[in-house]
Amino acid sequence: MTETDTVTALREQLCALHAELPRNGLVVWTAGNVSARIPDSDMFLIKPSGLSFDDLTPESMVLCRLDGTVVPGSLGSEFSPSSDTASHAYVLRHRPDVGGVVHTHSPYATAWAARHEPIPCVITGMADEFGGEIPVGRFTTIGDESIGEIIVETLAGHRSRAVLLANHGVFTVGRDARDAVKAAVMCEDAARTVHLARQLGEPVPIEPHHVDALFDRYQNVYGQRARGDH
Amino acid sequence: MTETDTVTALREQLCALHAELPRNGLVVWTAGNVSARIPDSDMFLIKPSGLSFDDLTPESMVLCRLDGTVVPGSLGSEFSPSSDTASHAYVLRHRPDVGGVVHTHSPYATAWAARHEPIPCVITGMADEFGGEIPVGRFTTIGDESIGEIIVETLAGHRSRAVLLANHGVFTVGRDARDAVKAAVMCEDAARTVHLARQLGEPVPIEPHHVDALFDRYQNVYGQRARGDH
Amino acid sequence: MTETDTVTALREQLCALHAELPRNGLVVWTAGNVSARIPDSDMFLIKPSGLSFDDLTPESMVLCRLDGTVVPGSLGSEFSPSSDTASHAYVLRHRPDVGGVVHTHSPYATAWAARHEPIPCVITGMADEFGGEIPVGRFTTIGDESIGEIIVETLAGHRSRAVLLANHGVFTVGRDARDAVKAAVMCEDAARTVHLARQLGEPVPIEPHHVDALFDRYQNVYGQRARGDH
Amino acid sequence: MTETDTVTALREQLCALHAELPRNGLVVWTAGNVSARIPDSDMFLIKPSGLSFDDLTPESMVLCRLDGTVVPGSLGSEFSPSSDTASHAYVLRHRPDVGGVVHTHSPYATAWAARHEPIPCVITGMADEFGGEIPVGRFTTIGDESIGEIIVETLAGHRSRAVLLANHGVFTVGRDARDAVKAAVMCEDAARTVHLARQLGEPVPIEPHHVDALFDRYQNVYGQRARGDH
């Protein structure tokens, strides 16, 4: 099967994005994975299961259909896809606005998740990025698409692109894989800063209308997007 | 527009100084920015908005006037300047002694800021560098020069070159951009050490006359300044 | 003495695995060591004592017999083997299923060990990897095989491949040295996340039948093992 | 002045050892310094004041006499020596067994110092390296040899090679500069692990006779010293 240039380019990007996970302290060893939707198709790319981040290559990214099955004979199909593939697929099927999904066990966020406690929005960086608290999805086991269902159901009531999975870790979504990785980085940053703040007292809340104003500005004005070169 | 050698050299320095922010753990992803005044002019350079630290180049630094507008046709003017530009400009206009401004969301300092709590001066390194506590400026939203006003008003009553912005992060000033980056590094270092000290008990205060003596010695004797080659 | 290709290859692997210890924040200076059993033999390789991680080479790994003595005249025999050699040997003698042993003083795990407190299994990553809590072995001094005895006796009642040694640090075992290093990395990750969770409240337990299901799935399905190319 | 080969070699070593301080997270920016005695002489080398760790070279290390004055016309004499030079000199004059001195503001150790609280010996790694608690020296200001006096007086009653200076930071001594740097690394490691242990409860003490046995073994048996190739 010959791949389109789009798929080839996405393989490169997805491989490079995986390197951001250990670089930003979000994963250890083989934990964590990123998926990227192939635009205008029913396919996506995802990390192979259980490989070291050092050993990932563009060619080892596994091409899957939105039903979670590997595309037979495709590049990377000699590897098993991430054990979270069914849940990535579920999210991509049910959220057409989502172009990428990230999963990590980043330590501060997972600590909140272990207590089943949402991260309160007490810093402007969280308001910018998530528009409020980062919510917690209910506990489930791993290996089928139930995590995907919980992600979709939990994010439905929130502006947040990040969800804490009870006793487990973090999933984030984005308009593309890079945006989802950014959300994973910013989620851990928020989890850490609010953790530190809470250790020595109680953070002062930000009033809801300020959270709204911060979120609106950041989503619509920040960066180089107005010029289309984000 | 042909730039002077001064501006070209400052672009190189400012780009290199931005690399100190992730290196010292002060920022993640695209957060944080540094500005540098062009000596004997009404202009300064500042980070473009929303770019990754990896992608910054000397040429992408945006040249602005002290009123916060981009110099038309200048190198880097294809980028939007940092969304904090108006506040950097405000500080540079109202503090002629300041040659550089830094903004970060460094985690320990931002944790103090989330509690609206100044960092008490209980270690000699803080006395050396800041001459007392690091104060907190009141809450405001982002995008106009109100942060700049709060920085100037808060630092007016302090020897500190760093200010915590309530629920937000840190701004530091310096005689040049490098000095402001140093202040940002030392602010996070102080925020972390005092945080750690407070976690297991109450730090012992340093008597005010000792703080004065430490600050005076460090500002006037330390380093290679006596020989003009700092 | 000419070495077999197997031993030569294991020297390379063992030297490379030692680099994972500082890279993952598990050791400082010369602390920590890894051993690797030579398959189908009564020998194993282990780190030389007191050398910096930077200075380790494949040739400096010390070849020992399972009684803990250095193989005379072998490559690396000019170095003293790790001061923990007798305990590594004890574990390899009494646990034929174990192909590698790792020792570290990784900070979060050692903090639990200083309180003689097992790490409770409150995150799915721990259930996956260790199948339950990480237990504590009783205190002993260093230099003979008594640590080895405690490792074997403590792990006998657990699915965990990691044991906290009271007031001391961590030992992990694995089917080979790489697997034991993975266990050391995951042990510190679990120790840190559960530490963070506990700092701000009480983590929610995972029900035992869920722990069992997670452990079973991870040990039998995860990764590329089904295809034999792990 | 032509330098002996011994001095030239020590310059290289001392410059390389300074790189271990930021690498091990013991210093930020220009804080921290190491000195190395020139054997069989009344001289030592020390870091120049206020230079970045990146900018240090063997040639910029400043050659001083044991009275704390710079050797006129020597290599590096265009730089001011560390502002802690008088205290390094005091220690080297009064402790002929000491060949190197290190000063840092490493964060966990400095947190203990801010509370004027010695680090209790509750992990075997501390017993090995320091033979008991790490003591606190009384507060003083900076710039004369009073810190040196406090170091010598505090360490007199301890096996520890590290001393916490009240509200300030850490000084360590060693038989040479490398040994003192090792002590600085191990001191911060101990400060961190015991800090973490104390955050969630009370560490279990190690009985004094076990501390003695651990210290004795480590000082006399560990490493490659018996063969003279440490």
CSV table of C-alpha atoms in Angstrom, one decimal, chain B residues 227, chain D residues 35-37 41-49 62-72 74 76-77 79-94 143-146 148:
chain,number,residue,atom,x,y,z
B,227,ARG,CA,36.2,46.0,37.2
D,35,SER,CA,38.0,25.3,45.9
D,36,ALA,CA,41.0,22.9,45.6
D,37,ARG,CA,44.1,23.0,47.7
D,41,SER,CA,51.9,24.5,49.1
D,42,ASP,CA,50.2,27.4,50.8
D,43,MET,CA,47.9,28.0,47.8
D,44,PHE,CA,44.5,26.9,46.5
D,45,LEU,CA,42.4,27.5,43.4
D,46,ILE,CA,38.8,28.8,43.6
D,47,LYS,CA,35.9,29.9,41.3
D,48,PRO,CA,35.9,33.5,40.1
D,49,SER,CA,33.0,35.6,41.6
D,62,VAL,CA,41.7,32.2,40.7
D,63,LEU,CA,44.9,31.2,42.4
D,64,CYS,CA,45.0,32.3,46.1
D,65,ARG,CA,47.2,32.0,49.1
D,66,LEU,CA,45.9,30.4,52.3
D,67,ASP,CA,45.6,34.0,53.7
D,68,GLY,CA,42.9,34.5,51.1
D,69,THR,CA,44.8,36.9,48.9
D,70,VAL,CA,45.1,36.4,45.1
D,71,VAL,CA,48.6,35.5,43.9
D,72,PRO,CA,49.6,38.6,41.9
D,74,SER,CA,48.9,34.5,38.2
D,76,GLY,CA,43.0,34.1,36.4
D,77,SER,CA,44.1,37.0,38.6
D,79,PHE,CA,39.1,38.0,38.1
D,80,SER,CA,37.9,38.6,41.6
D,81,PRO,CA,37.8,35.3,43.5
D,82,SER,CA,34.6,34.0,44.9
D,83,SER,CA,33.1,36.3,47.6
D,84,ASP,CA,33.4,33.2,49.9
D,85,THR,CA,37.2,33.0,49.4
D,86,ALA,CA,38.1,34.1,52.9
D,87,SER,CA,36.0,31.3,54.4
D,88,HIS,CA,37.4,28.7,52.1
D,89,ALA,CA,40.9,29.9,53.1
D,90,TYR,CA,40.1,29.7,56.8
D,91,VAL,CA,38.9,26.1,56.4
D,92,LEU,CA,42.0,25.1,54.4
D,93,ARG,CA,44.3,26.7,57.0
D,94,HIS,CA,42.6,25.1,60.0
D,143,GLY,CA,32.1,38.4,53.1
D,144,ASP,CA,34.7,37.7,55.8
D,145,GLU,CA,36.0,34.5,57.2
D,146,SER,CA,33.3,34.1,59.9
D,148,GLY,CA,34.9,29.5,57.8
